Amino acid sequence: MHVKPGLALAAAAILCTQLAAAAELSPVEQRIVAEIKAHSPQALDLLRQAASINSGTLNLKGVREVGAVFRRQFDELGFRTEWIEMPPEMGRAGHLVATRSGTQGKRVLLLGHLDTVFEPDSKVPTWQPESAEVVRGQGVSDMKGGDVAIIEALRALKQVGALDNTTISVMFTGDEEEAGNPKEISRRDMVALARRSDIALGYEGMVGGSSGQPRATVGRRATASFELEVKGRQGHSSSVFGTGGYGAVYEAARILDGFRQQVVETGLTFNPGVILGGTEVAFDEANSRGSAFGKTNVIANTVTVKGDLRYLDYGQRDRAQAKMREIVTQSLPGASASIHFRDSYPPMAVTPGNLKLLDAYSQASSDAGLGSVGAVPPEARGAGDIQFVAPLVDSLDGLGASGAGAHSPEERLDVGSIERAAIRSAILIYRLTR
């Protein structure tokens, strides 16, 4: 077959680039990469096994079954494994922990999760290959693909003898998508592992891994909630704006629009996700649903608003809450309101240590011929388990498999991204634990 000179030169240039990159890897690291690539078909089959089991957060049996699938893998790798049960009243399945101890290099904590947002009544297929490159299914990218990447990285390290004398802890939580309360209990064991570690790596899906520059997470915004309770003077609708006052609905509208216009900072968001108003209001906290009754000729006396608040750091939180409280107190005639806040996930601050860890991860990726890795802006990521340990150790997240459509019927995975994630991680862990 005749090859045009221009194409031949281009192909040669690509080959030279790949060879130069490979030359940055030590002989042991090259063996690690070869092990991961050779085992890629089995890695995909492991993902199929895990994804084929529904493990919605509230499907405790399913979460435990997925945990058992992965526990067998860690047992084969020589880790000490344990299933940590949660108190029954919390309604959560528990967590899988795998550990090994040594005296060499950094002590590394790896984080994944077993649960998905898809409960047993979901119509989304658990496993549906689209092509050799793409598979759809429940939690394939969020984050069973990341879990498999962790296992494949550790498997390759074991094959070349690089796990010997290392301290590596792995925790796959069973309730990341809806963490059990109180979080002091559901995240207690994770925090304890972090206190015995030097570095934490999280395996939520990588941003941009399928197209464009891959990016990892060096910071995440904290999450909190707010509850706004508004009261008005019930009366005939003909007296609204006058002797009847403005009522609870107008007061709620004034407050929420005041938040929108006046509580403005980069990285700060607040979302009134549920609002109920009328003369009779009931809200079921456990199931996040409610009911309201009212009549068009009656001034509403009650409004309940449930919302989400996200912030970069505690200073931003305090400023936002102070301004929101101020707006709430400026009541319209015939109305009053109160607001209450509740913290949930702490912020993952962008620290020099996190940035240094990103540099090391990016170098490992570049040396393997997979390109450099950038940073995701903190405001672009949602909450994640790593936020509970980030205040204690240098941390990096978003190192898992790449895909799209997470939490939706369109959730899908770039199959090749498992191999790429495992290669990057294995080289980084190898270098950290030398």
Short mmCIF file of C-alpha atoms in Angstrom, two decimals:
data_model
loop_
_atom_site.label_atom_id
_atom_site.label_comp_id
_atom_site.label_asym_id
_atom_site.label_seq_id
_atom_site.Cartn_x
_atom_site.Cartn_y
_atom_site.Cartn_z
CA MET A 1 0.00 0.00 0.00
CA HIS A 2 1.39 3.40 -1.00
CA VAL A 3 1.68 5.90 1.87
CA LYS A 4 1.89 9.61 1.10
CA PRO A 5 5.15 11.22 2.30
CA GLY A 6 3.28 13.74 4.47
CA LEU A 7 1.33 11.02 6.25
CA ALA A 8 4.47 8.96 6.75
CA LEU A 9 6.23 11.91 8.36
CA ALA A 10 3.26 12.58 10.61
CA ALA A 11 3.10 8.95 11.69
CA ALA A 12 6.82 8.96 12.40
CA ALA A 13 6.49 12.09 14.49
CA ILE A 14 3.69 10.52 16.57
CA LEU A 15 5.75 7.37 17.09
CA CYS A 16 8.78 9.39 18.17
CA THR A 17 6.64 11.31 20.66
CA GLN A 18 5.27 8.08 22.13
CA LEU A 19 8.74 6.54 22.37
CA ALA A 20 10.10 9.68 24.04
CA ALA A 21 7.30 9.57 26.58
CA ALA A 22 7.84 5.89 27.27
CA ALA A 23 11.52 6.60 27.82
CA GLU A 24 10.52 8.70 30.86
CA LEU A 25 9.28 5.56 32.60
CA SER A 26 11.66 3.33 34.53
CA PRO A 27 11.85 -0.33 33.55
CA VAL A 28 9.59 -1.24 36.47
CA GLU A 29 7.06 1.42 35.45
CA GLN A 30 7.07 0.13 31.90
CA ARG A 31 6.23 -3.33 33.25
CA ILE A 32 3.40 -1.81 35.29
CA VAL A 33 1.91 -0.25 32.18
CA ALA A 34 2.24 -3.51 30.26
CA GLU A 35 0.46 -5.41 33.04
CA ILE A 36 -2.48 -2.98 33.00
CA LYS A 37 -2.84 -3.13 29.24
CA ALA A 38 -2.67 -6.92 29.19
CA HIS A 39 -5.42 -7.16 31.79
CA SER A 40 -7.84 -4.64 30.22
CA PRO A 41 -10.37 -7.25 28.97
CA GLN A 42 -10.66 -8.70 32.48
CA ALA A 43 -11.03 -5.19 33.91
CA LEU A 44 -14.01 -4.55 31.66
CA ASP A 45 -15.55 -7.85 32.73
CA LEU A 46 -15.11 -6.89 36.39
CA LEU A 47 -16.95 -3.64 35.68
CA ARG A 48 -19.72 -5.61 33.98
CA GLN A 49 -20.12 -7.79 37.08
CA ALA A 50 -20.32 -4.78 39.39
CA ALA A 51 -22.57 -2.66 37.18
CA SER A 52 -25.00 -5.53 36.57
CA ILE A 53 -25.97 -5.38 40.25
CA ASN A 54 -28.32 -2.54 41.14
CA SER A 55 -26.74 -0.70 44.07
CA GLY A 56 -28.86 2.37 44.63
CA THR A 57 -27.94 3.91 47.98
CA LEU A 58 -31.14 2.64 49.60
CA ASN A 59 -30.78 -0.86 48.10
CA LEU A 60 -28.74 -2.17 51.03
CA LYS A 61 -28.61 -5.73 49.70
CA GLY A 62 -27.37 -4.56 46.30
CA VAL A 63 -24.68 -2.33 47.80
CA ARG A 64 -23.41 -5.24 49.90
CA GLU A 65 -23.37 -7.52 46.84
CA VAL A 66 -21.23 -5.06 44.88
CA GLY A 67 -19.00 -4.76 47.92
CA ALA A 68 -18.57 -8.54 47.92
CA VAL A 69 -17.52 -8.49 44.24
CA PHE A 70 -14.76 -5.99 44.95
CA ARG A 71 -13.81 -7.54 48.29
CA ARG A 72 -12.81 -10.74 46.51
CA GLN A 73 -10.44 -8.71 44.33
CA PHE A 74 -8.73 -7.13 47.34
CA ASP A 75 -8.47 -10.50 49.06
CA GLU A 76 -6.66 -11.88 46.01
CA LEU A 77 -4.28 -8.89 46.12
CA GLY A 78 -3.30 -9.70 49.70
CA PHE A 79 -5.14 -6.84 51.43
CA ARG A 80 -6.84 -7.25 54.80
CA THR A 81 -10.52 -6.63 54.11
CA GLU A 82 -13.39 -5.63 56.38
CA TRP A 83 -17.04 -4.72 55.94
CA ILE A 84 -18.00 -1.90 58.30
CA GLU A 85 -21.68 -1.96 59.21
CA MET A 86 -23.66 1.20 59.92
CA PRO A 87 -26.26 1.37 62.73
CA PRO A 88 -29.57 -0.04 61.40
CA GLU A 89 -31.45 3.18 62.13
CA MET A 90 -29.25 5.02 59.61
CA GLY A 91 -30.63 2.94 56.73
CA ARG A 92 -27.25 2.52 55.03
CA ALA A 93 -25.43 -0.64 53.94
CA GLY A 94 -21.94 0.13 55.26
CA HIS A 95 -18.48 0.40 53.75
CA LEU A 96 -15.75 -1.85 52.34
CA VAL A 97 -12.24 -1.24 53.70
CA ALA A 98 -9.04 -2.90 52.45
CA THR A 99 -5.65 -2.22 54.02
CA ARG A 100 -2.02 -3.27 53.93
CA SER A 101 0.85 -2.02 56.11
CA GLY A 102 4.51 -1.33 55.48
CA THR A 103 7.28 1.11 56.28
CA GLN A 104 8.16 2.38 52.84
CA GLY A 105 7.26 5.75 51.28
CA LYS A 106 4.06 7.73 51.65
CA ARG A 107 0.96 6.22 53.24
CA VAL A 108 -1.79 6.40 50.61
CA LEU A 109 -5.59 6.36 51.02
CA LEU A 110 -7.72 5.54 47.96
CA LEU A 111 -11.44 6.42 47.93
CA GLY A 112 -14.29 5.02 45.85
CA HIS A 113 -17.96 4.25 46.36
CA LEU A 114 -20.25 1.30 45.74
CA ASP A 115 -23.63 3.00 45.52
CA THR A 116 -25.35 4.78 42.63
CA VAL A 117 -28.32 7.15 42.34
CA PHE A 118 -30.35 4.43 40.59
CA GLU A 119 -32.68 2.62 42.98
CA PRO A 120 -34.20 -0.81 42.14
CA ASP A 121 -37.26 0.71 40.44
CA SER A 122 -35.08 2.60 37.94
CA LYS A 123 -35.76 1.90 34.26
CA VAL A 124 -32.13 2.59 33.34
CA PRO A 125 -30.38 -0.59 32.13
CA THR A 126 -27.66 -1.78 34.49
CA TRP A 127 -25.32 -2.70 31.62
CA GLN A 128 -25.72 -1.84 27.93
CA PRO A 129 -22.70 -1.84 25.60
CA GLU A 130 -23.06 0.64 22.73
CA SER A 131 -19.80 -0.21 20.98
CA ALA A 132 -16.32 -1.46 21.74
CA GLU A 133 -15.51 2.01 23.04
CA VAL A 134 -18.66 3.01 24.96
CA VAL A 135 -20.89 1.31 27.50
CA ARG A 136 -24.01 2.68 29.17
CA GLY A 137 -25.38 1.66 32.52
CA GLN A 138 -26.07 2.40 36.15
CA GLY A 139 -23.02 3.92 37.77
CA VAL A 140 -20.58 2.86 35.04
CA SER A 141 -18.81 6.21 35.25
CA ASP A 142 -20.07 7.32 38.69
CA MET A 143 -18.21 5.49 39.91
CA LYS A 144 -17.82 1.78 39.42
CA GLY A 145 -15.42 2.49 36.57
CA GLY A 146 -13.23 4.38 39.04
CA ASP A 147 -13.40 1.50 41.51
CA VAL A 148 -12.17 -0.87 38.82
CA ALA A 149 -9.34 1.54 37.94
CA ILE A 150 -8.15 1.40 41.57
CA ILE A 151 -8.15 -2.39 41.56
CA GLU A 152 -6.36 -2.59 38.21
CA ALA A 153 -3.66 -0.16 39.35
CA LEU A 154 -3.06 -2.18 42.52
CA ARG A 155 -3.12 -5.46 40.59
CA ALA A 156 -0.36 -4.25 38.28
CA LEU A 157 1.71 -3.03 41.23
CA LYS A 158 1.39 -6.44 42.87
CA GLN A 159 2.42 -8.23 39.68
CA VAL A 160 5.74 -6.37 39.62
CA GLY A 161 6.31 -6.69 43.37
CA ALA A 162 5.73 -2.99 44.03
CA LEU A 163 3.10 -3.46 46.76
CA ASP A 164 5.59 -5.05 49.13
CA ASN A 165 6.23 -3.04 52.31
CA THR A 166 3.80 -0.27 51.35
CA THR A 167 0.99 1.25 53.41
CA ILE A 168 -2.14 1.56 51.26
CA SER A 169 -5.71 1.87 52.50
CA VAL A 170 -8.80 1.65 50.30
CA MET A 171 -12.32 2.63 51.31
CA PHE A 172 -15.36 2.07 49.10
CA THR A 173 -18.30 3.76 50.82
CA GLY A 174 -21.82 2.44 50.45
CA ASP A 175 -23.60 5.79 50.67
CA GLU A 176 -21.64 8.47 48.83
CA GLU A 177 -24.61 9.55 46.75
CA GLU A 178 -26.66 10.18 49.90
CA ALA A 179 -24.41 10.03 52.93
CA GLY A 180 -25.97 8.63 56.06
CA ASN A 181 -26.68 10.91 59.00
CA PRO A 182 -25.15 11.72 61.33
CA LYS A 183 -22.07 12.08 59.16
CA GLU A 184 -19.94 11.92 62.28
CA ILE A 185 -20.85 8.22 62.22
CA SER A 186 -21.05 7.49 58.49
CA ARG A 187 -17.65 9.12 57.82
CA ARG A 188 -15.94 8.29 61.12
CA ASP A 189 -13.92 5.37 59.75
CA MET A 190 -12.87 7.36 56.69
CA VAL A 191 -11.54 10.15 58.88
CA ALA A 192 -9.70 7.59 61.01
CA LEU A 193 -8.01 6.15 57.91
CA ALA A 194 -7.03 9.65 56.79
CA ARG A 195 -5.34 10.31 60.13
CA ARG A 196 -3.13 7.30 59.43
CA SER A 197 -2.33 8.43 55.87
CA ASP A 198 -0.21 11.08 54.17
CA ILE A 199 -2.12 11.41 50.91
CA ALA A 200 -5.69 10.78 49.73
CA LEU A 201 -6.71 10.05 46.14
CA GLY A 202 -10.37 10.03 45.08
CA TYR A 203 -11.72 8.23 42.02
CA GLU A 204 -14.78 10.16 40.96
CA GLY A 205 -14.91 10.52 37.17
CA MET A 206 -12.17 12.47 35.43
CA VAL A 207 -13.26 15.63 33.64
CA GLY A 208 -12.27 15.97 30.00
CA GLY A 209 -10.68 12.57 29.82
CA SER A 210 -12.57 11.50 26.71
CA SER A 211 -11.91 14.71 24.77
CA GLY A 212 -9.65 17.63 25.45
CA GLN A 213 -7.13 17.89 28.27
CA PRO A 214 -7.91 15.65 31.24
CA ARG A 215 -8.42 17.57 34.49
CA ALA A 216 -8.37 16.48 38.11
CA THR A 217 -9.92 18.05 41.18
CA VAL A 218 -7.81 20.03 43.65
CA GLY A 219 -10.75 21.68 45.43
CA ARG A 220 -14.48 21.25 45.97
CA ARG A 221 -17.09 23.57 47.38
CA ALA A 222 -18.72 22.80 50.69
CA THR A 223 -22.39 21.91 50.75
CA ALA A 224 -25.00 23.06 53.21
CA SER A 225 -28.76 23.46 53.32
CA PHE A 226 -31.13 26.20 54.31
CA GLU A 227 -34.73 26.14 55.46
CA LEU A 228 -36.87 29.25 55.07
CA GLU A 229 -40.13 29.45 57.02
CA VAL A 230 -42.46 32.31 56.11
CA LYS A 231 -45.66 33.35 57.88
CA GLY A 232 -48.43 35.69 56.72
CA ARG A 233 -51.76 36.96 58.00
CA GLN A 234 -54.54 34.75 56.65
CA GLY A 235 -57.52 36.65 55.35
CA HIS A 236 -59.74 37.42 52.38
CA SER A 237 -57.83 37.92 49.16
CA SER A 238 -59.53 41.26 48.58
CA SER A 239 -57.52 42.72 51.49
CA VAL A 240 -54.10 41.73 50.15
CA PHE A 241 -51.68 44.70 49.95
CA GLY A 242 -53.91 46.50 52.45
CA THR A 243 -55.27 45.47 55.81
CA GLY A 244 -54.50 41.83 55.04
CA GLY A 245 -50.83 42.53 54.46
CA TYR A 246 -48.83 40.83 51.73
CA GLY A 247 -49.16 37.22 52.87
CA ALA A 248 -46.58 34.49 53.00
CA VAL A 249 -46.18 33.91 49.27
CA TYR A 250 -45.24 37.50 48.41
CA GLU A 251 -42.89 37.58 51.40
CA ALA A 252 -41.19 34.38 50.24
CA ALA A 253 -40.87 35.78 46.72
CA ARG A 254 -39.33 38.99 48.09
CA ILE A 255 -36.78 37.08 50.16
CA LEU A 256 -35.72 34.68 47.39
CA ASP A 257 -35.36 37.46 44.86
CA GLY A 258 -33.38 39.43 47.43
CA PHE A 259 -31.00 36.48 47.73
CA ARG A 260 -30.64 36.36 43.95
CA GLN A 261 -29.84 40.03 43.58
CA GLN A 262 -27.86 40.80 46.72
CA VAL A 263 -25.98 37.66 47.80
CA VAL A 264 -23.51 37.52 44.94
CA GLU A 265 -19.95 36.17 45.08
CA THR A 266 -17.86 34.10 42.68
CA GLY A 267 -18.15 30.44 43.58
CA LEU A 268 -21.24 30.92 45.77
CA THR A 269 -24.58 29.36 44.82
CA PHE A 270 -27.88 28.78 46.60
CA ASN A 271 -30.78 26.87 45.14
CA PRO A 272 -34.36 26.86 46.51
CA GLY A 273 -35.12 23.32 45.41
CA VAL A 274 -38.51 22.82 47.09
CA ILE A 275 -41.19 25.42 47.85
CA LEU A 276 -44.64 24.82 49.34
CA GLY A 277 -47.17 27.54 50.09
CA GLY A 278 -50.80 28.00 51.11
CA THR A 279 -52.88 27.79 54.22
CA GLU A 280 -51.86 24.21 55.03
CA VAL A 281 -48.35 22.93 54.31
CA ALA A 282 -46.76 19.55 55.13
CA PHE A 283 -43.25 18.40 54.23
CA ASP A 284 -41.88 14.85 54.55
CA GLU A 285 -38.16 15.34 55.26
CA ALA A 286 -37.22 11.68 54.84
CA ASN A 287 -38.64 11.43 51.33
CA SER A 288 -38.17 15.07 50.28
CA ARG A 289 -41.78 15.52 49.25
CA GLY A 290 -44.70 17.51 50.54
CA SER A 291 -48.20 18.86 50.03
CA ALA A 292 -49.91 22.24 50.17
CA PHE A 293 -53.51 23.39 50.36
CA GLY A 294 -54.89 26.85 49.71
CA LYS A 295 -57.57 28.81 47.89
CA THR A 296 -57.21 31.63 45.41
CA ASN A 297 -59.50 33.86 47.47
CA VAL A 298 -57.51 33.34 50.70
CA ILE A 299 -54.22 35.04 51.59
CA ALA A 300 -51.64 32.29 52.18
CA ASN A 301 -50.34 32.12 55.73
CA THR A 302 -47.43 29.70 55.29
CA VAL A 303 -44.54 29.05 52.90
CA THR A 304 -41.76 26.50 53.42
CA VAL A 305 -38.62 26.59 51.28
CA LYS A 306 -35.88 23.93 51.32
CA GLY A 307 -32.65 24.91 49.62
CA ASP A 308 -29.04 24.03 48.91
CA LEU A 309 -26.07 26.33 49.65
CA ARG A 310 -22.55 25.82 48.26
CA TYR A 311 -19.45 27.84 49.14
CA LEU A 312 -15.69 27.83 48.61
CA ASP A 313 -14.60 28.42 52.20
CA TYR A 314 -15.99 29.23 55.62
CA GLY A 315 -15.43 32.96 55.21
CA GLN A 316 -17.67 32.97 52.14
CA ARG A 317 -20.25 30.90 54.01
CA ASP A 318 -20.34 33.34 56.92
CA ARG A 319 -20.72 36.38 54.65
CA ALA A 320 -23.51 34.74 52.67
CA GLN A 321 -25.44 33.61 55.72
CA ALA A 322 -25.18 37.02 57.37
CA LYS A 323 -26.55 38.77 54.26
CA MET A 324 -29.34 36.21 53.85
CA ARG A 325 -30.40 36.68 57.48
CA GLU A 326 -30.44 40.45 56.96
CA ILE A 327 -32.72 40.12 53.92
CA VAL A 328 -35.06 37.80 55.82
CA THR A 329 -35.60 40.36 58.60
CA GLN A 330 -36.81 43.10 56.21
CA SER A 331 -40.37 41.78 56.22
CA LEU A 332 -43.29 43.11 54.22
CA PRO A 333 -46.34 44.30 56.23
CA GLY A 334 -48.29 41.44 57.75
CA ALA A 335 -45.51 38.87 57.25
CA SER A 336 -42.50 37.45 59.04
CA ALA A 337 -39.85 34.85 58.30
CA SER A 338 -36.97 32.86 59.77
CA ILE A 339 -34.07 31.02 58.15
CA HIS A 340 -31.94 28.17 59.44
CA PHE A 341 -28.72 26.72 58.00
CA ARG A 342 -27.16 23.28 58.32
CA ASP A 343 -23.66 22.35 57.14
CA SER A 344 -23.18 19.05 55.33
CA TYR A 345 -19.88 18.52 53.47
CA PRO A 346 -16.83 20.60 54.46
CA PRO A 347 -14.94 22.51 51.78
CA MET A 348 -11.92 20.98 50.06
CA ALA A 349 -9.61 23.97 49.92
CA VAL A 350 -7.13 24.45 47.08
CA THR A 351 -3.88 24.07 49.02
CA PRO A 352 -0.21 24.10 47.96
CA GLY A 353 -0.05 20.42 48.92
CA ASN A 354 -2.97 19.54 46.64
CA LEU A 355 -1.40 21.46 43.77
CA LYS A 356 1.94 19.70 44.30
CA LEU A 357 0.13 16.36 44.22
CA LEU A 358 -1.54 17.37 40.96
CA ASP A 359 1.89 18.18 39.51
CA ALA A 360 3.13 14.69 40.44
CA TYR A 361 0.03 13.08 38.92
CA SER A 362 0.34 15.15 35.75
CA GLN A 363 4.01 14.17 35.45
CA ALA A 364 3.11 10.50 35.79
CA SER A 365 0.49 10.93 33.05
CA SER A 366 2.90 12.74 30.75
CA ASP A 367 5.65 10.20 31.32
CA ALA A 368 3.23 7.43 30.33
CA GLY A 369 2.40 9.23 27.07
CA LEU A 370 -1.10 10.23 28.23
CA GLY A 371 -0.56 13.98 28.28
CA SER A 372 -0.53 16.50 31.12
CA VAL A 373 -3.44 16.86 33.55
CA GLY A 374 -4.93 20.23 34.47
CA ALA A 375 -7.15 21.35 37.34
CA VAL A 376 -10.94 21.62 37.51
CA PRO A 377 -12.20 24.89 39.05
CA PRO A 378 -13.60 24.08 42.53
CA GLU A 379 -16.98 25.59 41.67
CA ALA A 380 -17.35 23.16 38.76
CA ARG A 381 -17.53 20.02 40.92
CA GLY A 382 -20.21 18.81 43.29
CA ALA A 383 -19.70 17.35 46.74
CA GLY A 384 -17.64 14.19 47.27
CA ASP A 385 -16.31 11.94 50.00
CA ILE A 386 -12.79 13.33 49.72
CA GLN A 387 -13.98 16.54 51.38
CA PHE A 388 -14.12 14.74 54.72
CA VAL A 389 -10.40 13.91 54.58
CA ALA A 390 -8.99 16.89 52.65
CA PRO A 391 -8.60 19.00 55.81
CA LEU A 392 -6.27 16.29 57.17
CA VAL A 393 -4.06 15.25 54.22
CA ASP A 394 -2.97 16.45 50.79
CA SER A 395 -5.73 15.31 48.43
CA LEU A 396 -6.60 14.91 44.77
CA ASP A 397 -9.89 13.76 43.29
CA GLY A 398 -11.44 13.02 39.90
CA LEU A 399 -8.87 10.36 39.02
CA GLY A 400 -11.40 7.78 37.87
CA ALA A 401 -12.78 6.72 34.52
CA SER A 402 -14.24 9.24 32.07
CA GLY A 403 -17.76 9.36 30.78
CA ALA A 404 -20.84 11.52 30.49
CA GLY A 405 -24.44 11.76 31.65
CA ALA A 406 -23.80 10.80 35.27
CA HIS A 407 -27.00 10.48 37.37
CA SER A 408 -29.12 10.28 34.21
CA PRO A 409 -30.50 7.61 31.87
CA GLU A 410 -27.69 8.61 29.49
CA GLU A 411 -24.85 7.70 31.86
CA ARG A 412 -22.07 6.16 29.81
CA LEU A 413 -18.38 5.31 30.07
CA ASP A 414 -15.42 5.63 27.76
CA VAL A 415 -14.14 2.07 28.09
CA GLY A 416 -10.52 2.99 27.35
CA SER A 417 -10.51 5.49 30.21
CA ILE A 418 -10.32 2.67 32.78
CA GLU A 419 -6.96 1.64 31.38
CA ARG A 420 -5.72 5.24 31.27
CA ALA A 421 -6.87 5.95 34.83
CA ALA A 422 -5.22 2.76 36.09
CA ILE A 423 -1.92 3.60 34.36
CA ARG A 424 -1.76 7.14 35.72
CA SER A 425 -2.64 5.97 39.21
CA ALA A 426 -0.31 3.00 39.31
CA ILE A 427 2.68 5.11 38.30
CA LEU A 428 1.78 7.84 40.80
CA ILE A 429 1.28 5.35 43.64
CA TYR A 430 4.53 3.59 42.71
CA ARG A 431 6.44 6.86 42.92
CA LEU A 432 4.74 7.98 46.14
CA THR A 433 5.51 4.71 47.90
CA ARG A 434 9.17 4.40 46.95
#
